[in-house]
Amino acid sequence: MAAQVGTKSVIAALLANSGIAVAKFVGFFFTQSSSMLAEAIHSVADAGNQALLLLGVRRATKRPSAEHPFGYGRERYFWSFIVALVIFTLGAGFAVYEGIDKVRHPHEIKGLWVAVVILGLGIVLESLSFRTAIREARPLKRELTWWRFIRRSRTPELPVVLLEDLGALAGLVIALVAVVLAHVTGNAIWDGIGTLCIGALLGVIAILLAVELKSLLIGEGALPEHRRRLLEAAAAAPGVRRVIHLRTQHLGPEELLVALKVEFDPTLDTPGLANAIDAAEVRLRDAVPLEQVIYIEPDLLRKD
C-alpha cells in the first residue's frame, strides 16, 4: 500500500517537474534572469530525483540472495539519500553560485511578462503535484502533524516528494518576487538576492532530508505503536510466560525484522514448544500489517 502511494506521488512530481523545467529554460532564454535559471536547474534536479526514487522502488523488489539474505528493501532508503545529495550539490550549490555572480555583476531583466507567465504556470503545476502528494500521504499521516509524519515515516518517497514540492513552490514564489522587484526598482541585484534565497531554501531541505534518511539507512526500529502491539501479541500467545526482550528493525518501508527472547512454560516438551513458537509468530503477523522476518529464542529470565 505505502509503496503504491509513494510511487503515484513520485510519478506526478516527475511529470510536473519535467514540463516546468522546459518552460523555465524557455523563460531564461527570453529574460536572462538568474532566478529563472536557478529554478530551471532546480526543476531538472527534481525530475532526476524522481527518476532515482522510482529506480529505488524497482530495485527494492529484487528477490533475496545469498549476499543479501534479507532482501533489497533498503535500496529505497539509499536512493532517497542520493536525492538529498543531488538537491544539495546541484540545486542549492548552483543557485548559490549563480546568485553570488548575479549580485556581483547584475544585468537588466528582459521580458518581464514572459517570466511572470512561466513562473505562474510553474506555480499551478507544482501546486497540483503538491496536492497529489498531500492526498496520497494523508491516509498514512492519520492524526500526526505533517512535521511528525516526515520525521516518523518509514516510507522515504513521500517525505522526499512533499519537501521537494514545498521547496519548489516556495522557490517559484521567491523567483517571481525577485524578478518583479528587479523590474520595478530597476535594480537587477534583486534577481541575485532571489537566487541566493532559493539556494538557501534548497540547502535547508537537503539537510533535513539527509538527516532523516541517514537514520533510516542506519536502521530504525518499529514505530512505537507497532512495538506495543508486537509485545502484547507475543505476551498473550499460548505457552508464553513473559517476553524477556524485543528487538525490531526495518529492512524496508514494509518489511520488519522481529527478534524476541521469550520465556515459555517450562512444562512444554519439544513439539509443544515448537507449536507455541508457531502460534506466537501467527499472532505477531496479525498484530502488525507488515511483512515480517521473525526469530524467537526460548530462554529463561535471569535476574543477575
PDB file of C-alpha atoms in Angstrom:
ATOM      1  CA  MET A   1       0.000   0.000   0.000  1.00  0.00           C
ATOM      2  CA  ALA A   2       2.643   2.548   1.046  1.00  0.00           C
ATOM      3  CA  ALA A   3       4.866   1.711  -1.896  1.00  0.00           C
ATOM      4  CA  GLN A   4       1.988   2.231  -4.335  1.00  0.00           C
ATOM      5  CA  VAL A   5       1.053   5.519  -2.707  1.00  0.00           C
ATOM      6  CA  GLY A   6       4.633   6.758  -2.833  1.00  0.00           C
ATOM      7  CA  THR A   7       5.010   5.740  -6.455  1.00  0.00           C
ATOM      8  CA  LYS A   8       1.895   7.669  -7.514  1.00  0.00           C
ATOM      9  CA  SER A   9       3.236  10.825  -5.895  1.00  0.00           C
ATOM     10  CA  VAL A  10       6.674  10.377  -7.454  1.00  0.00           C
ATOM     11  CA  ILE A  11       5.226   9.925 -10.957  1.00  0.00           C
ATOM     12  CA  ALA A  12       3.031  13.023 -10.544  1.00  0.00           C
ATOM     13  CA  ALA A  13       6.048  15.060  -9.424  1.00  0.00           C
ATOM     14  CA  LEU A  14       8.194  13.702 -12.276  1.00  0.00           C
ATOM     15  CA  LEU A  15       5.658  14.752 -14.907  1.00  0.00           C
ATOM     16  CA  ALA A  16       5.177  18.183 -13.344  1.00  0.00           C
ATOM     17  CA  ASN A  17       8.893  18.921 -12.972  1.00  0.00           C
ATOM     18  CA  SER A  18       9.740  17.779 -16.498  1.00  0.00           C
ATOM     19  CA  GLY A  19       7.216  20.193 -18.011  1.00  0.00           C
ATOM     20  CA  ILE A  20       8.187  23.017 -15.659  1.00  0.00           C
ATOM     21  CA  ALA A  21      11.901  22.603 -16.422  1.00  0.00           C
ATOM     22  CA  VAL A  22      11.322  23.092 -20.158  1.00  0.00           C
ATOM     23  CA  ALA A  23       9.175  26.173 -19.531  1.00  0.00           C
ATOM     24  CA  LYS A  24      11.766  27.707 -17.191  1.00  0.00           C
ATOM     25  CA  PHE A  25      14.600  27.238 -19.673  1.00  0.00           C
ATOM     26  CA  VAL A  26      12.468  28.989 -22.297  1.00  0.00           C
ATOM     27  CA  GLY A  27      11.842  31.744 -19.782  1.00  0.00           C
ATOM     28  CA  PHE A  28      15.557  32.104 -19.040  1.00  0.00           C
ATOM     29  CA  PHE A  29      16.291  32.337 -22.776  1.00  0.00           C
ATOM     30  CA  PHE A  30      13.995  35.361 -23.065  1.00  0.00           C
ATOM     31  CA  THR A  31      14.672  37.046 -19.709  1.00  0.00           C
ATOM     32  CA  GLN A  32      18.290  36.137 -18.855  1.00  0.00           C
ATOM     33  CA  SER A  33      17.137  36.035 -15.221  1.00  0.00           C
ATOM     34  CA  SER A  34      19.454  34.159 -12.847  1.00  0.00           C
ATOM     35  CA  SER A  35      16.460  33.343 -10.622  1.00  0.00           C
ATOM     36  CA  MET A  36      14.775  31.751 -13.626  1.00  0.00           C
ATOM     37  CA  LEU A  37      17.924  29.792 -14.472  1.00  0.00           C
ATOM     38  CA  ALA A  38      18.307  28.621 -10.864  1.00  0.00           C
ATOM     39  CA  GLU A  39      14.680  27.470 -10.895  1.00  0.00           C
ATOM     40  CA  ALA A  40      15.204  25.667 -14.229  1.00  0.00           C
ATOM     41  CA  ILE A  41      18.200  23.773 -12.817  1.00  0.00           C
ATOM     42  CA  HIS A  42      16.163  23.089  -9.683  1.00  0.00           C
ATOM     43  CA  SER A  43      13.382  21.510 -11.779  1.00  0.00           C
ATOM     44  CA  VAL A  44      15.887  19.414 -13.747  1.00  0.00           C
ATOM     45  CA  ALA A  45      17.375  18.186 -10.465  1.00  0.00           C
ATOM     46  CA  ASP A  46      13.897  17.406  -9.106  1.00  0.00           C
ATOM     47  CA  ALA A  47      12.946  15.445 -12.239  1.00  0.00           C
ATOM     48  CA  GLY A  48      16.187  13.470 -11.964  1.00  0.00           C
ATOM     49  CA  ASN A  49      15.469  12.887  -8.297  1.00  0.00           C
ATOM     50  CA  GLN A  50      12.061  11.419  -9.035  1.00  0.00           C
ATOM     51  CA  ALA A  51      13.691   9.070 -11.552  1.00  0.00           C
ATOM     52  CA  LEU A  52      16.109   7.964  -8.800  1.00  0.00           C
ATOM     53  CA  LEU A  53      13.212   7.358  -6.400  1.00  0.00           C
ATOM     54  CA  LEU A  54      11.462   5.181  -8.981  1.00  0.00           C
ATOM     55  CA  LEU A  55      14.726   3.288  -9.511  1.00  0.00           C
ATOM     56  CA  GLY A  56      14.914   2.651  -5.771  1.00  0.00           C
ATOM     57  CA  VAL A  57      11.332   1.350  -5.662  1.00  0.00           C
ATOM     58  CA  ARG A  58      12.056  -1.011  -8.552  1.00  0.00           C
ATOM     59  CA  ARG A  59      15.371  -2.321  -7.189  1.00  0.00           C
ATOM     60  CA  ALA A  60      13.826  -2.898  -3.757  1.00  0.00           C
ATOM     61  CA  THR A  61      11.634  -5.635  -5.270  1.00  0.00           C
ATOM     62  CA  LYS A  62      14.629  -7.858  -6.133  1.00  0.00           C
ATOM     63  CA  ARG A  63      14.480 -11.285  -4.543  1.00  0.00           C
ATOM     64  CA  PRO A  64      16.800 -12.020  -1.583  1.00  0.00           C
ATOM     65  CA  SER A  65      20.162 -13.553  -2.455  1.00  0.00           C
ATOM     66  CA  ALA A  66      22.957 -15.311  -0.600  1.00  0.00           C
ATOM     67  CA  GLU A  67      24.788 -11.984  -0.365  1.00  0.00           C
ATOM     68  CA  HIS A  68      21.641 -10.106   0.739  1.00  0.00           C
ATOM     69  CA  PRO A  69      19.523 -12.692   2.561  1.00  0.00           C
ATOM     70  CA  PHE A  70      17.102 -10.086   3.933  1.00  0.00           C
ATOM     71  CA  GLY A  71      16.398  -8.627   0.510  1.00  0.00           C
ATOM     72  CA  TYR A  72      16.917  -5.201  -1.011  1.00  0.00           C
ATOM     73  CA  GLY A  73      14.244  -3.130   0.743  1.00  0.00           C
ATOM     74  CA  ARG A  74      16.784  -0.556   1.909  1.00  0.00           C
ATOM     75  CA  GLU A  75      17.537   0.353  -1.701  1.00  0.00           C
ATOM     76  CA  ARG A  76      14.662   2.815  -1.304  1.00  0.00           C
ATOM     77  CA  TYR A  77      16.450   4.492   1.593  1.00  0.00           C
ATOM     78  CA  PHE A  78      19.755   4.604  -0.286  1.00  0.00           C
ATOM     79  CA  TRP A  79      18.392   6.233  -3.445  1.00  0.00           C
ATOM     80  CA  SER A  80      16.352   8.683  -1.390  1.00  0.00           C
ATOM     81  CA  PHE A  81      19.572   9.682   0.391  1.00  0.00           C
ATOM     82  CA  ILE A  82      21.218  10.208  -3.009  1.00  0.00           C
ATOM     83  CA  VAL A  83      18.293  12.503  -3.862  1.00  0.00           C
ATOM     84  CA  ALA A  84      19.128  14.652  -0.818  1.00  0.00           C
ATOM     85  CA  LEU A  85      22.740  14.906  -2.005  1.00  0.00           C
ATOM     86  CA  VAL A  86      21.606  15.907  -5.509  1.00  0.00           C
ATOM     87  CA  ILE A  87      19.342  18.639  -4.101  1.00  0.00           C
ATOM     88  CA  PHE A  88      22.237  19.996  -2.057  1.00  0.00           C
ATOM     89  CA  THR A  89      25.003  19.841  -4.662  1.00  0.00           C
ATOM     90  CA  LEU A  90      23.165  20.519  -7.915  1.00  0.00           C
ATOM     91  CA  GLY A  91      20.148  22.533  -6.780  1.00  0.00           C
ATOM     92  CA  ALA A  92      21.428  24.523  -3.801  1.00  0.00           C
ATOM     93  CA  GLY A  93      25.067  24.689  -4.944  1.00  0.00           C
ATOM     94  CA  PHE A  94      24.265  26.031  -8.403  1.00  0.00           C
ATOM     95  CA  ALA A  95      21.722  28.549  -7.079  1.00  0.00           C
ATOM     96  CA  VAL A  96      24.185  29.966  -4.522  1.00  0.00           C
ATOM     97  CA  TYR A  97      26.952  30.189  -7.142  1.00  0.00           C
ATOM     98  CA  GLU A  98      24.659  31.880  -9.675  1.00  0.00           C
ATOM     99  CA  GLY A  99      23.235  34.211  -7.022  1.00  0.00           C
ATOM    100  CA  ILE A 100      26.666  35.415  -5.900  1.00  0.00           C
ATOM    101  CA  ASP A 101      27.657  36.038  -9.506  1.00  0.00           C
ATOM    102  CA  LYS A 102      24.437  37.993 -10.188  1.00  0.00           C
ATOM    103  CA  VAL A 103      24.822  40.123  -7.052  1.00  0.00           C
ATOM    104  CA  ARG A 104      28.386  40.967  -8.072  1.00  0.00           C
ATOM    105  CA  HIS A 105      27.559  41.505 -11.758  1.00  0.00           C
ATOM    106  CA  PRO A 106      23.859  42.412 -12.093  1.00  0.00           C
ATOM    107  CA  HIS A 107      22.331  42.850 -15.547  1.00  0.00           C
ATOM    108  CA  GLU A 108      18.948  44.008 -16.766  1.00  0.00           C
ATOM    109  CA  ILE A 109      15.981  41.637 -16.691  1.00  0.00           C
ATOM    110  CA  LYS A 110      14.218  41.317 -20.058  1.00  0.00           C
ATOM    111  CA  GLY A 111      10.753  40.064 -20.942  1.00  0.00           C
ATOM    112  CA  LEU A 112       9.097  40.518 -17.541  1.00  0.00           C
ATOM    113  CA  TRP A 113       5.726  39.172 -18.664  1.00  0.00           C
ATOM    114  CA  VAL A 114       7.304  36.069 -20.131  1.00  0.00           C
ATOM    115  CA  ALA A 115       8.867  35.361 -16.749  1.00  0.00           C
ATOM    116  CA  VAL A 116       5.611  36.076 -14.892  1.00  0.00           C
ATOM    117  CA  VAL A 117       3.574  33.775 -17.155  1.00  0.00           C
ATOM    118  CA  ILE A 118       6.091  30.915 -16.949  1.00  0.00           C
ATOM    119  CA  LEU A 119       6.556  31.204 -13.195  1.00  0.00           C
ATOM    120  CA  GLY A 120       2.783  31.406 -12.753  1.00  0.00           C
ATOM    121  CA  LEU A 121       2.370  28.247 -14.841  1.00  0.00           C
ATOM    122  CA  GLY A 122       5.040  26.584 -12.733  1.00  0.00           C
ATOM    123  CA  ILE A 123       3.202  27.513  -9.531  1.00  0.00           C
ATOM    124  CA  VAL A 124      -0.011  25.957 -10.881  1.00  0.00           C
ATOM    125  CA  LEU A 125       1.710  22.699 -11.920  1.00  0.00           C
ATOM    126  CA  GLU A 126       3.694  22.410  -8.698  1.00  0.00           C
ATOM    127  CA  SER A 127       0.524  23.063  -6.694  1.00  0.00           C
ATOM    128  CA  LEU A 128      -1.177  20.160  -8.467  1.00  0.00           C
ATOM    129  CA  SER A 129       1.799  17.900  -7.775  1.00  0.00           C
ATOM    130  CA  PHE A 130       1.920  19.034  -4.131  1.00  0.00           C
ATOM    131  CA  ARG A 131      -1.820  18.394  -3.755  1.00  0.00           C
ATOM    132  CA  THR A 132      -1.345  14.860  -5.114  1.00  0.00           C
ATOM    133  CA  ALA A 133       1.450  14.179  -2.614  1.00  0.00           C
ATOM    134  CA  ILE A 134      -0.676  15.501   0.278  1.00  0.00           C
ATOM    135  CA  ARG A 135      -3.670  13.438  -0.801  1.00  0.00           C
ATOM    136  CA  GLU A 136      -1.603  10.241  -1.078  1.00  0.00           C
ATOM    137  CA  ALA A 137       0.180  10.828   2.246  1.00  0.00           C
ATOM    138  CA  ARG A 138      -2.912  11.685   4.288  1.00  0.00           C
ATOM    139  CA  PRO A 139      -4.031   8.044   4.934  1.00  0.00           C
ATOM    140  CA  LEU A 140      -0.564   7.277   6.352  1.00  0.00           C
ATOM    141  CA  LYS A 141      -0.322  10.556   8.257  1.00  0.00           C
ATOM    142  CA  ARG A 142      -3.529   9.972  10.246  1.00  0.00           C
ATOM    143  CA  GLU A 143      -3.597  12.254  13.313  1.00  0.00           C
ATOM    144  CA  LEU A 144       0.077  13.257  13.142  1.00  0.00           C
ATOM    145  CA  THR A 145       1.225  16.743  12.231  1.00  0.00           C
ATOM    146  CA  TRP A 146       2.966  16.977   8.881  1.00  0.00           C
ATOM    147  CA  TRP A 147       6.328  17.539  10.587  1.00  0.00           C
ATOM    148  CA  ARG A 148       5.857  14.474  12.795  1.00  0.00           C
ATOM    149  CA  PHE A 149       4.812  12.447   9.758  1.00  0.00           C
ATOM    150  CA  ILE A 150       8.006  13.396   7.911  1.00  0.00           C
ATOM    151  CA  ARG A 151      10.093  12.554  10.978  1.00  0.00           C
ATOM    152  CA  ARG A 152       8.375   9.198  11.646  1.00  0.00           C
ATOM    153  CA  SER A 153       7.659   7.929   8.143  1.00  0.00           C
ATOM    154  CA  ARG A 154       9.393   4.710   7.147  1.00  0.00           C
ATOM    155  CA  THR A 155       8.326   5.296   3.509  1.00  0.00           C
ATOM    156  CA  PRO A 156      11.017   7.641   2.143  1.00  0.00           C
ATOM    157  CA  GLU A 157       9.385   8.674  -1.143  1.00  0.00           C
ATOM    158  CA  LEU A 158       6.500  10.593   0.417  1.00  0.00           C
ATOM    159  CA  PRO A 159       8.568  12.888   2.690  1.00  0.00           C
ATOM    160  CA  VAL A 160      11.017  13.498  -0.177  1.00  0.00           C
ATOM    161  CA  VAL A 161       8.260  14.450  -2.631  1.00  0.00           C
ATOM    162  CA  LEU A 162       6.425  16.562  -0.040  1.00  0.00           C
ATOM    163  CA  LEU A 163       9.520  18.573   0.847  1.00  0.00           C
ATOM    164  CA  GLU A 164      10.621  18.828  -2.796  1.00  0.00           C
ATOM    165  CA  ASP A 165       7.233  20.137  -3.889  1.00  0.00           C
ATOM    166  CA  LEU A 166       7.060  22.546  -0.970  1.00  0.00           C
ATOM    167  CA  GLY A 167      10.550  23.803  -1.782  1.00  0.00           C
ATOM    168  CA  ALA A 168       9.690  24.104  -5.473  1.00  0.00           C
ATOM    169  CA  LEU A 169       6.561  26.139  -4.719  1.00  0.00           C
ATOM    170  CA  ALA A 170       8.438  28.443  -2.357  1.00  0.00           C
ATOM    171  CA  GLY A 171      11.273  28.777  -4.888  1.00  0.00           C
ATOM    172  CA  LEU A 172       8.851  29.767  -7.647  1.00  0.00           C
ATOM    173  CA  VAL A 173       7.286  32.430  -5.445  1.00  0.00           C
ATOM    174  CA  ILE A 174      10.731  33.748  -4.500  1.00  0.00           C
ATOM    175  CA  ALA A 175      11.780  33.851  -8.152  1.00  0.00           C
ATOM    176  CA  LEU A 176       8.568  35.659  -9.123  1.00  0.00           C
ATOM    177  CA  VAL A 177       9.001  38.277  -6.387  1.00  0.00           C
ATOM    178  CA  ALA A 178      12.684  38.729  -7.266  1.00  0.00           C
ATOM    179  CA  VAL A 179      12.022  39.239 -10.982  1.00  0.00           C
ATOM    180  CA  VAL A 180       9.202  41.720 -10.333  1.00  0.00           C
ATOM    181  CA  LEU A 181      11.292  43.661  -7.784  1.00  0.00           C
ATOM    182  CA  ALA A 182      14.217  43.806 -10.202  1.00  0.00           C
ATOM    183  CA  HIS A 183      11.937  45.224 -12.902  1.00  0.00           C
ATOM    184  CA  VAL A 184      10.035  47.690 -10.665  1.00  0.00           C
ATOM    185  CA  THR A 185      13.121  49.074  -8.918  1.00  0.00           C
ATOM    186  CA  GLY A 186      15.337  48.946 -11.966  1.00  0.00           C
ATOM    187  CA  ASN A 187      17.943  47.219  -9.798  1.00  0.00           C
ATOM    188  CA  ALA A 188      18.844  43.723 -11.077  1.00  0.00           C
ATOM    189  CA  ILE A 189      20.589  42.894  -7.787  1.00  0.00           C
ATOM    190  CA  TRP A 190      17.174  41.728  -6.518  1.00  0.00           C
ATOM    191  CA  ASP A 191      17.346  38.903  -9.032  1.00  0.00           C
ATOM    192  CA  GLY A 192      20.628  37.753  -7.499  1.00  0.00           C
ATOM    193  CA  ILE A 193      19.237  38.032  -3.972  1.00  0.00           C
ATOM    194  CA  GLY A 194      16.263  35.911  -5.002  1.00  0.00           C
ATOM    195  CA  THR A 195      18.596  33.301  -6.435  1.00  0.00           C
ATOM    196  CA  LEU A 196      20.582  33.194  -3.173  1.00  0.00           C
ATOM    197  CA  CYS A 197      17.331  32.733  -1.211  1.00  0.00           C
ATOM    198  CA  ILE A 198      16.392  29.810  -3.464  1.00  0.00           C
ATOM    199  CA  GLY A 199      19.811  28.246  -2.852  1.00  0.00           C
ATOM    200  CA  ALA A 200      19.480  28.651   0.917  1.00  0.00           C
ATOM    201  CA  LEU A 201      15.989  27.132   0.850  1.00  0.00           C
ATOM    202  CA  LEU A 202      17.165  24.089  -1.122  1.00  0.00           C
ATOM    203  CA  GLY A 203      20.140  23.681   1.187  1.00  0.00           C
ATOM    204  CA  VAL A 204      17.896  23.545   4.274  1.00  0.00           C
ATOM    205  CA  ILE A 205      15.563  20.997   2.627  1.00  0.00           C
ATOM    206  CA  ALA A 206      18.515  18.846   1.540  1.00  0.00           C
ATOM    207  CA  ILE A 207      19.996  18.824   5.047  1.00  0.00           C
ATOM    208  CA  LEU A 208      16.635  17.902   6.627  1.00  0.00           C
ATOM    209  CA  LEU A 209      16.209  15.014   4.196  1.00  0.00           C
ATOM    210  CA  ALA A 210      19.790  13.822   4.622  1.00  0.00           C
ATOM    211  CA  VAL A 211      19.434  13.685   8.426  1.00  0.00           C
ATOM    212  CA  GLU A 212      16.172  11.718   8.272  1.00  0.00           C
ATOM    213  CA  LEU A 213      17.340   9.317   5.573  1.00  0.00           C
ATOM    214  CA  LYS A 214      20.657   8.697   7.328  1.00  0.00           C
ATOM    215  CA  SER A 215      18.663   7.423  10.308  1.00  0.00           C
ATOM    216  CA  LEU A 216      16.680   5.065   8.047  1.00  0.00           C
ATOM    217  CA  LEU A 217      19.857   3.815   6.361  1.00  0.00           C
ATOM    218  CA  ILE A 218      21.487   3.026   9.707  1.00  0.00           C
ATOM    219  CA  GLY A 219      18.350   1.128  10.701  1.00  0.00           C
ATOM    220  CA  GLU A 220      15.265   2.272  12.594  1.00  0.00           C
ATOM    221  CA  GLY A 221      13.086   0.076  14.768  1.00  0.00           C
ATOM    222  CA  ALA A 222       9.329  -0.381  14.557  1.00  0.00           C
ATOM    223  CA  LEU A 223       7.058   2.555  15.278  1.00  0.00           C
ATOM    224  CA  PRO A 224       6.100   2.783  18.983  1.00  0.00           C
ATOM    225  CA  GLU A 225       2.526   1.653  18.328  1.00  0.00           C
ATOM    226  CA  HIS A 226       3.765  -1.325  16.296  1.00  0.00           C
ATOM    227  CA  ARG A 227       6.234  -2.273  19.002  1.00  0.00           C
ATOM    228  CA  ARG A 228       3.467  -2.139  21.606  1.00  0.00           C
ATOM    229  CA  ARG A 229       1.213  -4.390  19.527  1.00  0.00           C
ATOM    230  CA  LEU A 230       4.026  -6.877  18.978  1.00  0.00           C
ATOM    231  CA  LEU A 231       4.771  -7.069  22.696  1.00  0.00           C
ATOM    232  CA  GLU A 232       1.091  -7.533  23.545  1.00  0.00           C
ATOM    233  CA  ALA A 233       0.639 -10.207  20.881  1.00  0.00           C
ATOM    234  CA  ALA A 234       3.699 -12.166  21.990  1.00  0.00           C
ATOM    235  CA  ALA A 235       2.826 -11.955  25.686  1.00  0.00           C
ATOM    236  CA  ALA A 236      -0.716 -13.228  25.011  1.00  0.00           C
ATOM    237  CA  ALA A 237       0.391 -16.216  22.909  1.00  0.00           C
ATOM    238  CA  PRO A 238      -0.327 -19.703  24.337  1.00  0.00           C
ATOM    239  CA  GLY A 239       2.520 -21.131  26.389  1.00  0.00           C
ATOM    240  CA  VAL A 240       4.326 -17.782  26.831  1.00  0.00           C
ATOM    241  CA  ARG A 241       5.127 -16.799  30.422  1.00  0.00           C
ATOM    242  CA  ARG A 242       6.837 -13.499  29.602  1.00  0.00           C
ATOM    243  CA  VAL A 243       8.679 -11.627  26.852  1.00  0.00           C
ATOM    244  CA  ILE A 244      12.233 -11.033  28.048  1.00  0.00           C
ATOM    245  CA  HIS A 245      13.071  -8.564  25.303  1.00  0.00           C
ATOM    246  CA  LEU A 246      12.059  -7.493  21.799  1.00  0.00           C
ATOM    247  CA  ARG A 247      14.310  -6.109  19.046  1.00  0.00           C
ATOM    248  CA  THR A 248      12.994  -4.761  15.751  1.00  0.00           C
ATOM    249  CA  GLN A 249      14.484  -3.133  12.662  1.00  0.00           C
ATOM    250  CA  HIS A 250      13.005  -2.035   9.358  1.00  0.00           C
ATOM    251  CA  LEU A 251      14.528  -3.897   6.420  1.00  0.00           C
ATOM    252  CA  GLY A 252      12.466  -1.658   4.147  1.00  0.00           C
ATOM    253  CA  PRO A 253       9.344   0.510   4.435  1.00  0.00           C
ATOM    254  CA  GLU A 254       7.022  -2.524   4.556  1.00  0.00           C
ATOM    255  CA  GLU A 255       9.469  -5.132   5.904  1.00  0.00           C
ATOM    256  CA  LEU A 256      10.260  -5.631   9.560  1.00  0.00           C
ATOM    257  CA  LEU A 257      12.831  -7.835  11.282  1.00  0.00           C
ATOM    258  CA  VAL A 258      11.427  -9.023  14.633  1.00  0.00           C
ATOM    259  CA  ALA A 259      13.608 -10.829  17.181  1.00  0.00           C
ATOM    260  CA  LEU A 260      12.317 -11.901  20.594  1.00  0.00           C
ATOM    261  CA  LYS A 261      13.731 -13.664  23.595  1.00  0.00           C
ATOM    262  CA  VAL A 262      10.783 -15.382  25.279  1.00  0.00           C
ATOM    263  CA  GLU A 263      10.294 -17.440  28.422  1.00  0.00           C
ATOM    264  CA  PHE A 264       7.872 -20.290  27.693  1.00  0.00           C
ATOM    265  CA  ASP A 265       6.014 -22.644  30.013  1.00  0.00           C
ATOM    266  CA  PRO A 266       8.757 -24.989  31.304  1.00  0.00           C
ATOM    267  CA  THR A 267       6.426 -27.985  31.153  1.00  0.00           C
ATOM    268  CA  LEU A 268       6.277 -27.875  27.346  1.00  0.00           C
ATOM    269  CA  ASP A 269       8.024 -30.707  25.529  1.00  0.00           C
ATOM    270  CA  THR A 270       9.872 -30.122  22.244  1.00  0.00           C
ATOM    271  CA  PRO A 271       6.811 -30.475  19.950  1.00  0.00           C
ATOM    272  CA  GLY A 272       4.800 -28.333  22.347  1.00  0.00           C
ATOM    273  CA  LEU A 273       7.495 -25.648  22.353  1.00  0.00           C
ATOM    274  CA  ALA A 274       7.618 -25.669  18.537  1.00  0.00           C
ATOM    275  CA  ASN A 275       3.820 -25.285  18.398  1.00  0.00           C
ATOM    276  CA  ALA A 276       3.946 -22.421  20.896  1.00  0.00           C
ATOM    277  CA  ILE A 277       6.569 -20.620  18.790  1.00  0.00           C
ATOM    278  CA  ASP A 278       4.454 -21.096  15.657  1.00  0.00           C
ATOM    279  CA  ALA A 279       1.383 -19.730  17.452  1.00  0.00           C
ATOM    280  CA  ALA A 280       3.347 -16.699  18.645  1.00  0.00           C
ATOM    281  CA  GLU A 281       4.523 -15.993  15.095  1.00  0.00           C
ATOM    282  CA  VAL A 282       0.932 -16.074  13.809  1.00  0.00           C
ATOM    283  CA  ARG A 283      -0.115 -13.576  16.473  1.00  0.00           C
ATOM    284  CA  LEU A 284       2.819 -11.289  15.652  1.00  0.00           C
ATOM    285  CA  ARG A 285       1.961 -11.249  11.947  1.00  0.00           C
ATOM    286  CA  ASP A 286      -1.674 -10.494  12.726  1.00  0.00           C
ATOM    287  CA  ALA A 287      -0.751  -7.683  15.132  1.00  0.00           C
ATOM    288  CA  VAL A 288       1.188  -5.544  12.611  1.00  0.00           C
ATOM    289  CA  PRO A 289       0.268  -5.387   8.905  1.00  0.00           C
ATOM    290  CA  LEU A 290       3.845  -5.545   7.639  1.00  0.00           C
ATOM    291  CA  GLU A 291       5.892  -8.321   6.082  1.00  0.00           C
ATOM    292  CA  GLN A 292       7.874  -9.759   8.983  1.00  0.00           C
ATOM    293  CA  VAL A 293      11.002 -11.845   9.374  1.00  0.00           C
ATOM    294  CA  ILE A 294      10.601 -13.338  12.861  1.00  0.00           C
ATOM    295  CA  TYR A 295      13.129 -15.048  15.130  1.00  0.00           C
ATOM    296  CA  ILE A 296      12.022 -16.268  18.560  1.00  0.00           C
ATOM    297  CA  GLU A 297      14.603 -17.568  21.047  1.00  0.00           C
ATOM    298  CA  PRO A 298      13.285 -19.556  24.037  1.00  0.00           C
ATOM    299  CA  ASP A 299      15.117 -18.600  27.235  1.00  0.00           C
ATOM    300  CA  LEU A 300      14.746 -18.115  30.983  1.00  0.00           C
ATOM    301  CA  LEU A 301      14.618 -14.773  32.743  1.00  0.00           C
ATOM    302  CA  ARG A 302      17.827 -14.384  34.727  1.00  0.00           C
ATOM    303  CA  LYS A 303      17.947 -11.690  37.393  1.00  0.00           C
ATOM    304  CA  ASP A 304      21.675 -11.061  37.606  1.00  0.00           C
TER     305      ASP A 304
END
